[in-house]
Every structure is written in C-alpha cells, then in structure tokens.
Amino acid sequence: MTMFRRVGVALSLAALATALPAVAYACGCTPVLGRPVLTPEAEVAEQLAWSDLVFLGRVSGSDDRTLTFDIEAYWKGDGSMTISDCDYSFASNTVYVVFAHRTARGLSASSCSKTSRLEDAAALLTRLDRVAARRVVRRPGQRAYEAKQKRLNT
C-alpha cells in the first residue's frame, strides 16, 4: 500500500469514527477534568446543590428498579418516597442517606452521588447538618406516642 493510500484510509476511518453516534450512559459517572479539589464539607455542599432531594430513609419496598422509602428526615426537598436505583445497590430494610436527582424516569440515585448506608455515614451526616437544616419527619401516631412517654416520665 502506498503512503497516500494509507493516509487516505486513516483519514476515512477517522471521519467514520467521528460521524458515528457516541454511546451515552445515563447512570455512569463522568469525571470533571481540571476541577479544583474540594474540602469534604464543600463536596457535601456541592452534592446537596446538585441534588433535587436529599433524605434519610429506610428501604421499605422494591419493584424491579423502583424503591420505596420510609423517610425519617430531609435536608432538601420533600414528598417523594419512590426513586429508581440507577446503579446503586440498595438493600431492603436498610437505612440510607440518599442524594437523588430528577431524570426523565423520575427521581434517581446513583453511585456517583454521596448516597451511603447510614452505618457508613457518620461523617457525612455531620457535614450535611452543617450545610443544611435537617427536617425530621413525624410518623402518624408519633405525637400521641411522644405525649404518652412524656406523661410516663413525669
């Protein structure tokens, strides 16, 4: 093969490679090049800003890739108890700190976020409480229980 033919083949392959559609994965993590290194507290603040819903909750049910949580507290947002697990493996009846973002399919949590099991999240909880107010959710009947406990203790 002559030199000109080799160059022609190489240019054709390069043009073909750039013309083909790129595969995009909705659940993958994309590293940000040239990003400054953040302190742990600044990382949590950044995750909080990027997330649509941040909460503490126990996985109470699952259906295919959709999970239902019993919410114990919110740092951002409120209301939704159902999310999809993009690529994060949630265990049933386990408590998590969840950083969820809105997608075309609804709320989703991924391994790219600070989502963590409660037992591994002591430092994360401290940092979250520093950057946002925790709003504890009262369960139905909890006020009556608390009032009864108060009467018993007095």
GROMACS .gro file of N, CA and C in nm:
model
  462
    1MET      N    1   0.084  -0.117   0.000
    1MET     CA    2   0.000   0.000   0.000
    1MET      C    3   0.089   0.124   0.000
    2THR      N    4   0.054   0.219  -0.086
    2THR     CA    5   0.134   0.339  -0.094
    2THR      C    6   0.106   0.430   0.025
    3MET      N    7   0.193   0.524   0.044
    3MET     CA    8   0.181   0.618   0.156
    3MET      C    9   0.052   0.698   0.145
    4PHE      N   10   0.018   0.743   0.023
    4PHE     CA   11  -0.104   0.822   0.006
    4PHE      C   12  -0.229   0.740   0.037
    5ARG      N   13  -0.226   0.612  -0.002
    5ARG     CA   14  -0.341   0.526   0.024
    5ARG      C   15  -0.357   0.504   0.175
    6ARG      N   16  -0.246   0.483   0.247
    6ARG     CA   17  -0.251   0.465   0.393
    6ARG      C   18  -0.310   0.589   0.461
    7VAL      N   19  -0.265   0.706   0.418
    7VAL     CA   20  -0.316   0.830   0.475
    7VAL      C   21  -0.465   0.843   0.444
    8GLY      N   22  -0.504   0.807   0.323
    8GLY     CA   23  -0.646   0.814   0.285
    8GLY      C   24  -0.732   0.721   0.368
    9VAL      N   25  -0.683   0.598   0.391
    9VAL     CA   26  -0.756   0.502   0.474
    9VAL      C   27  -0.767   0.553   0.618
   10ALA      N   28  -0.657   0.606   0.670
   10ALA     CA   29  -0.658   0.657   0.808
   10ALA      C   30  -0.755   0.774   0.822
   11LEU      N   31  -0.756   0.865   0.726
   11LEU     CA   32  -0.849   0.978   0.731
   11LEU      C   33  -0.993   0.932   0.719
   12SER      N   34  -1.018   0.831   0.634
   12SER     CA   35  -1.153   0.778   0.619
   12SER      C   36  -1.202   0.716   0.750
   13LEU      N   37  -1.115   0.639   0.816
   13LEU     CA   38  -1.152   0.578   0.943
   13LEU      C   39  -1.177   0.683   1.050
   14ALA      N   40  -1.094   0.788   1.052
   14ALA     CA   41  -1.112   0.895   1.150
   14ALA      C   42  -1.244   0.967   1.126
   15ALA      N   43  -1.279   0.994   1.001
   15ALA     CA   44  -1.406   1.060   0.969
   15ALA      C   45  -1.523   0.972   1.007
   16LEU      N   46  -1.512   0.842   0.981
   16LEU     CA   47  -1.619   0.748   1.016
   16LEU      C   48  -1.638   0.743   1.168
   17ALA      N   49  -1.528   0.740   1.242
   17ALA     CA   50  -1.535   0.732   1.387
   17ALA      C   51  -1.602   0.856   1.447
   18THR      N   52  -1.577   0.972   1.389
   18THR     CA   53  -1.639   1.093   1.443
   18THR      C   54  -1.784   1.107   1.398
   19ALA      N   55  -1.821   1.042   1.288
   19ALA     CA   56  -1.958   1.051   1.237
   19ALA      C   57  -2.053   0.956   1.309
   20LEU      N   58  -2.000   0.847   1.368
   20LEU     CA   59  -2.085   0.751   1.438
   20LEU      C   60  -2.136   0.812   1.568
   21PRO      N   61  -2.260   0.782   1.606
   21PRO     CA   62  -2.311   0.837   1.733
   21PRO      C   63  -2.236   0.778   1.851
   22ALA      N   64  -2.213   0.860   1.951
   22ALA     CA   65  -2.146   0.814   2.072
   22ALA      C   66  -2.247   0.748   2.164
   23VAL      N   67  -2.205   0.648   2.236
   23VAL     CA   68  -2.291   0.581   2.332
   23VAL      C   69  -2.288   0.663   2.460
   24ALA      N   70  -2.405   0.693   2.514
   24ALA     CA   71  -2.415   0.768   2.638
   24ALA      C   72  -2.485   0.681   2.742
   25TYR      N   73  -2.430   0.677   2.860
   25TYR     CA   74  -2.488   0.600   2.968
   25TYR      C   75  -2.545   0.696   3.071
   26ALA      N   76  -2.674   0.685   3.096
   26ALA     CA   77  -2.740   0.776   3.188
   26ALA      C   78  -2.696   0.755   3.333
   27CYS      N   79  -2.646   0.637   3.363
   27CYS     CA   80  -2.613   0.606   3.502
   27CYS      C   81  -2.464   0.613   3.531
   28GLY      N   82  -2.381   0.645   3.436
   28GLY     CA   83  -2.238   0.645   3.458
   28GLY      C   84  -2.190   0.774   3.522
   29CYS      N   85  -2.071   0.769   3.579
   29CYS     CA   86  -2.010   0.887   3.637
   29CYS      C   87  -1.916   0.949   3.534
   30THR      N   88  -1.924   1.078   3.518
   30THR     CA   89  -1.837   1.148   3.426
   30THR      C   90  -1.741   1.232   3.507
   31PRO      N   91  -1.611   1.201   3.500
   31PRO     CA   92  -1.515   1.281   3.576
   31PRO      C   93  -1.504   1.421   3.516
   32VAL      N   94  -1.485   1.519   3.600
   32VAL     CA   95  -1.469   1.657   3.555
   32VAL      C   96  -1.321   1.690   3.563
   33LEU      N   97  -1.261   1.710   3.445
   33LEU     CA   98  -1.119   1.740   3.439
   33LEU      C   99  -1.094   1.885   3.477
   34GLY      N  100  -0.985   1.908   3.546
   34GLY     CA  101  -0.949   2.043   3.584
   34GLY      C  102  -1.031   2.099   3.698
   35ARG      N  103  -1.110   2.015   3.763
   35ARG     CA  104  -1.195   2.058   3.873
   35ARG      C  105  -1.108   2.079   3.997
   36PRO      N  106  -1.130   2.187   4.070
   36PRO     CA  107  -1.049   2.208   4.191
   36PRO      C  108  -1.082   2.103   4.298
   37VAL      N  109  -0.985   2.073   4.380
   37VAL     CA  110  -1.006   1.979   4.490
   37VAL      C  111  -1.085   2.052   4.599
   38LEU      N  112  -1.192   1.988   4.643
   38LEU     CA  113  -1.279   2.049   4.744
   38LEU      C  114  -1.256   1.986   4.880
   39THR      N  115  -1.286   2.061   4.984
   39THR     CA  116  -1.284   2.005   5.119
   39THR      C  117  -1.402   1.908   5.129
   40PRO      N  118  -1.398   1.813   5.223
   40PRO     CA  119  -1.511   1.722   5.239
   40PRO      C  120  -1.644   1.794   5.261
   41GLU      N  121  -1.644   1.902   5.338
   41GLU     CA  122  -1.767   1.976   5.363
   41GLU      C  123  -1.815   2.045   5.235
   42ALA      N  124  -1.722   2.098   5.155
   42ALA     CA  125  -1.759   2.162   5.028
   42ALA      C  126  -1.813   2.059   4.929
   43GLU      N  127  -1.759   1.936   4.932
   43GLU     CA  128  -1.811   1.829   4.845
   43GLU      C  129  -1.957   1.798   4.880
   44VAL      N  130  -1.988   1.793   5.010
   44VAL     CA  131  -2.125   1.766   5.054
   44VAL      C  132  -2.216   1.882   5.012
   45ALA      N  133  -2.169   2.005   5.028
   45ALA     CA  134  -2.249   2.121   4.988
   45ALA      C  135  -2.275   2.118   4.837
   46GLU      N  136  -2.175   2.079   4.759
   46GLU     CA  137  -2.190   2.069   4.615
   46GLU      C  138  -2.292   1.960   4.577
   47GLN      N  139  -2.281   1.844   4.642
   47GLN     CA  140  -2.378   1.736   4.617
   47GLN      C  141  -2.519   1.778   4.654
   48LEU      N  142  -2.532   1.850   4.764
   48LEU     CA  143  -2.662   1.900   4.807
   48LEU      C  144  -2.719   1.994   4.702
   49ALA      N  145  -2.636   2.082   4.648
   49ALA     CA  146  -2.681   2.177   4.546
   49ALA      C  147  -2.724   2.105   4.418
   50TRP      N  148  -2.653   2.001   4.378
   50TRP     CA  149  -2.684   1.928   4.255
   50TRP      C  150  -2.806   1.838   4.270
   51SER      N  151  -2.837   1.797   4.391
   51SER     CA  152  -2.947   1.703   4.413
   51SER      C  153  -3.081   1.774   4.419
   52ASP      N  154  -3.186   1.703   4.378
   52ASP     CA  155  -3.321   1.756   4.388
   52ASP      C  156  -3.387   1.715   4.520
   53LEU      N  157  -3.339   1.604   4.577
   53LEU     CA  158  -3.396   1.551   4.701
   53LEU      C  159  -3.283   1.483   4.779
   54VAL      N  160  -3.269   1.522   4.906
   54VAL     CA  161  -3.171   1.459   4.994
   54VAL      C  162  -3.244   1.420   5.121
   55PHE      N  163  -3.237   1.292   5.156
   55PHE     CA  164  -3.314   1.244   5.271
   55PHE      C  165  -3.246   1.126   5.339
   56LEU      N  166  -3.295   1.098   5.460
   56LEU     CA  167  -3.257   0.980   5.537
   56LEU      C  168  -3.379   0.890   5.537
   57GLY      N  169  -3.365   0.767   5.491
   57GLY     CA  170  -3.481   0.679   5.486
   57GLY      C  171  -3.446   0.532   5.479
   58ARG      N  172  -3.542   0.451   5.519
   58ARG     CA  173  -3.528   0.305   5.518
   58ARG      C  174  -3.598   0.249   5.395
   59VAL      N  175  -3.530   0.159   5.324
   59VAL     CA  176  -3.591   0.092   5.208
   59VAL      C  177  -3.703   0.003   5.261
   60SER      N  178  -3.826   0.034   5.221
   60SER     CA  179  -3.940  -0.042   5.272
   60SER      C  180  -4.002  -0.132   5.166
   61GLY      N  181  -3.963  -0.114   5.042
   61GLY     CA  182  -4.016  -0.198   4.936
   61GLY      C  183  -3.944  -0.174   4.806
   62SER      N  184  -3.955  -0.270   4.716
   62SER     CA  185  -3.893  -0.254   4.585
   62SER      C  186  -3.974  -0.328   4.481
   63ASP      N  187  -3.971  -0.276   4.360
   63ASP     CA  188  -4.041  -0.335   4.247
   63ASP      C  189  -3.954  -0.311   4.124
   64ASP      N  190  -3.891  -0.416   4.074
   64ASP     CA  191  -3.798  -0.406   3.962
   64ASP      C  192  -3.686  -0.310   3.998
   65ARG      N  193  -3.681  -0.190   3.941
   65ARG     CA  194  -3.574  -0.094   3.971
   65ARG      C  195  -3.627   0.027   4.048
   66THR      N  196  -3.747   0.014   4.105
   66THR     CA  197  -3.806   0.124   4.182
   66THR      C  198  -3.808   0.087   4.329
   67LEU      N  199  -3.768   0.182   4.412
   67LEU     CA  200  -3.761   0.159   4.556
   67LEU      C  201  -3.855   0.254   4.628
   68THR      N  202  -3.912   0.206   4.738
   68THR     CA  203  -3.995   0.289   4.824
   68THR      C  204  -3.923   0.302   4.958
   69PHE      N  205  -3.923   0.424   5.012
   69PHE     CA  206  -3.854   0.452   5.137
   69PHE      C  207  -3.952   0.502   5.242
   70ASP      N  208  -3.927   0.467   5.368
   70ASP     CA  209  -3.990   0.531   5.482
   70ASP      C  210  -3.895   0.644   5.520
   71ILE      N  211  -3.936   0.767   5.495
   71ILE     CA  212  -3.848   0.883   5.515
   71ILE      C  213  -3.845   0.920   5.663
   72GLU      N  214  -3.724   0.942   5.713
   72GLU     CA  215  -3.705   0.984   5.852
   72GLU      C  216  -3.670   1.131   5.863
   73ALA      N  217  -3.599   1.185   5.761
   73ALA     CA  218  -3.560   1.326   5.764
   73ALA      C  219  -3.524   1.372   5.623
   74TYR      N  220  -3.538   1.504   5.602
   74TYR     CA  221  -3.500   1.566   5.475
   74TYR      C  222  -3.395   1.673   5.501
   75TRP      N  223  -3.304   1.690   5.407
   75TRP     CA  224  -3.215   1.805   5.404
   75TRP      C  225  -3.251   1.895   5.287
   76LYS      N  226  -3.310   1.836   5.184
   76LYS     CA  227  -3.352   1.913   5.067
   76LYS      C  228  -3.473   1.846   5.005
   77GLY      N  229  -3.572   1.927   4.970
   77GLY     CA  230  -3.693   1.873   4.908
   77GLY      C  231  -3.782   1.805   5.011
   78ASP      N  232  -3.889   1.747   4.962
   78ASP     CA  233  -3.977   1.668   5.046
   78ASP      C  234  -4.077   1.596   4.958
   79GLY      N  235  -4.153   1.508   5.018
   79GLY     CA  236  -4.263   1.444   4.947
   79GLY      C  237  -4.235   1.307   4.891
   80SER      N  238  -4.153   1.296   4.789
   80SER     CA  239  -4.139   1.169   4.718
   80SER      C  240  -4.074   1.062   4.805
   81MET      N  241  -4.133   0.945   4.802
   81MET     CA  242  -4.077   0.831   4.875
   81MET      C  243  -4.033   0.722   4.779
   82THR      N  244  -4.045   0.747   4.648
   82THR     CA  245  -4.012   0.646   4.549
   82THR      C  246  -3.902   0.699   4.457
   83ILE      N  247  -3.797   0.621   4.442
   83ILE     CA  248  -3.690   0.656   4.349
   83ILE      C  249  -3.649   0.532   4.271
   84SER      N  250  -3.574   0.554   4.164
   84SER     CA  251  -3.518   0.440   4.090
   84SER      C  252  -3.370   0.431   4.125
   85ASP      N  253  -3.320   0.309   4.134
   85ASP     CA  254  -3.178   0.291   4.166
   85ASP      C  255  -3.102   0.276   4.035
   86CYS      N  256  -3.044   0.384   3.993
   86CYS     CA  257  -2.973   0.388   3.866
   86CYS      C  258  -2.864   0.282   3.861
   87ASP      N  259  -2.768   0.292   3.948
   87ASP     CA  260  -2.661   0.193   3.953
   87ASP      C  261  -2.611   0.173   4.096
   88TYR      N  262  -2.692   0.213   4.192
   88TYR     CA  263  -2.657   0.198   4.332
   88TYR      C  264  -2.734   0.078   4.386
   89SER      N  265  -2.669  -0.011   4.454
   89SER     CA  266  -2.736  -0.130   4.508
   89SER      C  267  -2.789  -0.101   4.648
   90PHE      N  268  -2.920  -0.095   4.660
   90PHE     CA  269  -2.986  -0.073   4.788
   90PHE      C  270  -3.029  -0.207   4.845
   91ALA      N  271  -3.013  -0.224   4.976
   91ALA     CA  272  -3.058  -0.346   5.044
   91ALA      C  273  -3.191  -0.318   5.113
   92SER      N  274  -3.279  -0.413   5.109
   92SER     CA  275  -3.411  -0.400   5.171
   92SER      C  276  -3.397  -0.381   5.322
   93ASN      N  277  -3.485  -0.300   5.380
   93ASN     CA  278  -3.493  -0.276   5.523
   93ASN      C  279  -3.364  -0.214   5.581
   94THR      N  280  -3.293  -0.140   5.498
   94THR     CA  281  -3.169  -0.075   5.539
   94THR      C  282  -3.187   0.076   5.527
   95VAL      N  283  -3.127   0.151   5.620
   95VAL     CA  284  -3.139   0.296   5.622
   95VAL      C  285  -3.024   0.358   5.543
   96TYR      N  286  -3.058   0.457   5.459
   96TYR     CA  287  -2.961   0.525   5.374
   96TYR      C  288  -2.976   0.675   5.384
   97VAL      N  289  -2.867   0.746   5.360
   97VAL     CA  290  -2.870   0.888   5.329
   97VAL      C  291  -2.869   0.890   5.177
   98VAL      N  292  -2.974   0.947   5.116
   98VAL     CA  293  -2.990   0.940   4.971
   98VAL      C  294  -2.983   1.079   4.909
   99PHE      N  295  -2.899   1.092   4.807
   99PHE     CA  296  -2.890   1.212   4.725
   99PHE      C  297  -2.953   1.175   4.590
  100ALA      N  298  -3.074   1.222   4.564
  100ALA     CA  299  -3.145   1.185   4.441
  100ALA      C  300  -3.157   1.305   4.348
  101HIS      N  301  -3.156   1.276   4.220
  101HIS     CA  302  -3.173   1.381   4.119
  101HIS      C  303  -3.287   1.342   4.025
  102ARG      N  304  -3.350   1.442   3.967
  102ARG     CA  305  -3.463   1.421   3.878
  102ARG      C  306  -3.414   1.381   3.739
  103THR      N  307  -3.475   1.277   3.684
  103THR     CA  308  -3.447   1.232   3.548
  103THR      C  309  -3.580   1.221   3.474
  104ALA      N  310  -3.573   1.180   3.349
  104ALA     CA  311  -3.696   1.161   3.270
  104ALA      C  312  -3.784   1.052   3.332
  105ARG      N  313  -3.723   0.957   3.404
  105ARG     CA  314  -3.798   0.847   3.466
  105ARG      C  315  -3.840   0.878   3.608
  106GLY      N  316  -3.812   0.997   3.657
  106GLY     CA  317  -3.844   1.032   3.795
  106GLY      C  318  -3.717   1.054   3.875
  107LEU      N  319  -3.726   1.039   4.005
  107LEU     CA  320  -3.609   1.057   4.091
  107LEU      C  321  -3.519   0.935   4.083
  108SER      N  322  -3.388   0.959   4.087
  108SER     CA  323  -3.292   0.851   4.073
  108SER      C  324  -3.172   0.877   4.164
  109ALA      N  325  -3.112   0.770   4.214
  109ALA     CA  326  -2.990   0.779   4.294
  109ALA      C  327  -2.884   0.696   4.225
  110SER      N  328  -2.760   0.745   4.225
  110SER     CA  329  -2.653   0.672   4.158
  110SER      C  330  -2.531   0.661   4.248
  111SER      N  331  -2.441   0.574   4.207
  111SER     CA  332  -2.317   0.555   4.283
  111SER      C  333  -2.224   0.676   4.270
  112CYS      N  334  -2.253   0.768   4.180
  112CYS     CA  335  -2.172   0.890   4.165
  112CYS      C  336  -2.201   0.989   4.277
  113SER      N  337  -2.314   0.973   4.343
  113SER     CA  338  -2.352   1.067   4.449
  113SER      C  339  -2.293   1.023   4.583
  114LYS      N  340  -2.322   1.101   4.684
  114LYS     CA  341  -2.277   1.070   4.820
  114LYS      C  342  -2.373   0.974   4.891
  115THR      N  343  -2.468   0.915   4.818
  115THR     CA  344  -2.562   0.820   4.878
  115THR      C  345  -2.485   0.713   4.954
  116SER      N  346  -2.524   0.689   5.079
  116SER     CA  347  -2.450   0.596   5.166
  116SER      C  348  -2.544   0.526   5.263
  117ARG      N  349  -2.501   0.407   5.306
  117ARG     CA  350  -2.573   0.338   5.415
  117ARG      C  351  -2.551   0.419   5.542
  118LEU      N  352  -2.652   0.424   5.626
  118LEU     CA  353  -2.644   0.502   5.749
  118LEU      C  354  -2.525   0.459   5.834
  119GLU      N  355  -2.501   0.330   5.842
  119GLU     CA  356  -2.391   0.282   5.927
  119GLU      C  357  -2.254   0.330   5.879
  120ASP      N  358  -2.244   0.373   5.754
  120ASP     CA  359  -2.117   0.423   5.699
  120ASP      C  360  -2.117   0.575   5.685
  121ALA      N  361  -2.218   0.643   5.738
  121ALA     CA  362  -2.238   0.784   5.704
  121ALA      C  363  -2.224   0.880   5.821
  122ALA      N  364  -2.154   0.846   5.927
  122ALA     CA  365  -2.143   0.935   6.043
  122ALA      C  366  -2.084   1.071   6.004
  123ALA      N  367  -1.972   1.071   5.934
  123ALA     CA  368  -1.908   1.198   5.894
  123ALA      C  369  -1.996   1.272   5.794
  124LEU      N  370  -2.060   1.199   5.704
  124LEU     CA  371  -2.149   1.261   5.606
  124LEU      C  372  -2.266   1.331   5.675
  125LEU      N  373  -2.326   1.267   5.775
  125LEU     CA  374  -2.438   1.328   5.848
  125LEU      C  375  -2.394   1.456   5.918
  126THR      N  376  -2.277   1.454   5.978
  126THR     CA  377  -2.225   1.574   6.045
  126THR      C  378  -2.208   1.687   5.945
  127ARG      N  379  -2.149   1.657   5.829
  127ARG     CA  380  -2.127   1.760   5.726
  127ARG      C  381  -2.260   1.810   5.670
  128LEU      N  382  -2.354   1.719   5.647
  128LEU     CA  383  -2.485   1.759   5.596
  128LEU      C  384  -2.554   1.854   5.694
  129ASP      N  385  -2.549   1.820   5.821
  129ASP     CA  386  -2.613   1.904   5.923
  129ASP      C  387  -2.547   2.041   5.932
  130ARG      N  388  -2.418   2.051   5.894
  130ARG     CA  389  -2.350   2.181   5.895
  130ARG      C  390  -2.394   2.269   5.778
  131VAL      N  391  -2.424   2.207   5.664
  131VAL     CA  392  -2.456   2.286   5.544
  131VAL      C  393  -2.606   2.303   5.519
  132ALA      N  394  -2.690   2.224   5.585
  132ALA     CA  395  -2.835   2.236   5.566
  132ALA      C  396  -2.907   2.190   5.693
  133ALA      N  397  -3.024   2.246   5.714
  133ALA     CA  398  -3.104   2.207   5.830
  133ALA      C  399  -3.173   2.074   5.804
  134ARG      N  400  -3.164   1.985   5.902
  134ARG     CA  401  -3.233   1.856   5.894
  134ARG      C  402  -3.377   1.874   5.942
  135ARG      N  403  -3.471   1.830   5.858
  135ARG     CA  404  -3.612   1.836   5.895
  135ARG      C  405  -3.660   1.695   5.923
  136VAL      N  406  -3.686   1.666   6.048
  136VAL     CA  407  -3.729   1.532   6.089
  136VAL      C  408  -3.876   1.515   6.055
  137VAL      N  409  -3.910   1.399   6.003
  137VAL     CA  410  -4.047   1.367   5.964
  137VAL      C  411  -4.116   1.297   6.079
  138ARG      N  412  -4.234   1.343   6.114
  138ARG     CA  413  -4.313   1.276   6.218
  138ARG      C  414  -4.400   1.172   6.151
  139ARG      N  415  -4.400   1.054   6.207
  139ARG     CA  416  -4.484   0.947   6.155
  139ARG      C  417  -4.624   0.957   6.215
  140PRO      N  418  -4.726   0.902   6.147
  140PRO     CA  419  -4.861   0.903   6.204
  140PRO      C  420  -4.859   0.836   6.342
  141GLY      N  421  -4.920   0.900   6.440
  141GLY     CA  422  -4.925   0.846   6.575
  141GLY      C  423  -4.804   0.878   6.660
  142GLN      N  424  -4.702   0.941   6.601
  142GLN     CA  425  -4.579   0.969   6.677
  142GLN      C  426  -4.604   1.072   6.786
  143ARG      N  427  -4.687   1.172   6.759
  143ARG     CA  428  -4.716   1.273   6.862
  143ARG      C  429  -4.786   1.212   6.982
  144ALA      N  430  -4.881   1.123   6.956
  144ALA     CA  431  -4.952   1.057   7.066
  144ALA      C  432  -4.854   0.973   7.147
  145TYR      N  433  -4.763   0.904   7.079
  145TYR     CA  434  -4.663   0.823   7.148
  145TYR      C  435  -4.572   0.912   7.234
  146GLU      N  436  -4.527   1.024   7.176
  146GLU     CA  437  -4.439   1.115   7.250
  146GLU      C  438  -4.511   1.174   7.371
  147ALA      N  439  -4.640   1.209   7.355
  147ALA     CA  440  -4.717   1.263   7.467
  147ALA      C  441  -4.731   1.159   7.578
  148LYS      N  442  -4.756   1.035   7.540
  148LYS     CA  443  -4.769   0.927   7.637
  148LYS      C  444  -4.637   0.906   7.712
  149GLN      N  445  -4.525   0.909   7.638
  149GLN     CA  446  -4.394   0.894   7.701
  149GLN      C  447  -4.366   1.008   7.799
  150LYS      N  448  -4.406   1.128   7.760
  150LYS     CA  449  -4.385   1.245   7.847
  150LYS      C  450  -4.466   1.228   7.976
  151ARG      N  451  -4.591   1.182   7.967
  151ARG     CA  452  -4.675   1.160   8.086
  151ARG      C  453  -4.613   1.053   8.176
  152LEU      N  454  -4.559   0.947   8.115
  152LEU     CA  455  -4.499   0.839   8.194
  152LEU      C  456  -4.372   0.884   8.266
  153ASN      N  457  -4.300   0.979   8.205
  153ASN     CA  458  -4.173   1.024   8.263
  153ASN      C  459  -4.190   1.135   8.365
  154THR      N  460  -4.311   1.188   8.381
  154THR     CA  461  -4.330   1.298   8.479
  154THR      C  462  -4.399   1.250   8.603
   0.00000   0.00000   0.00000
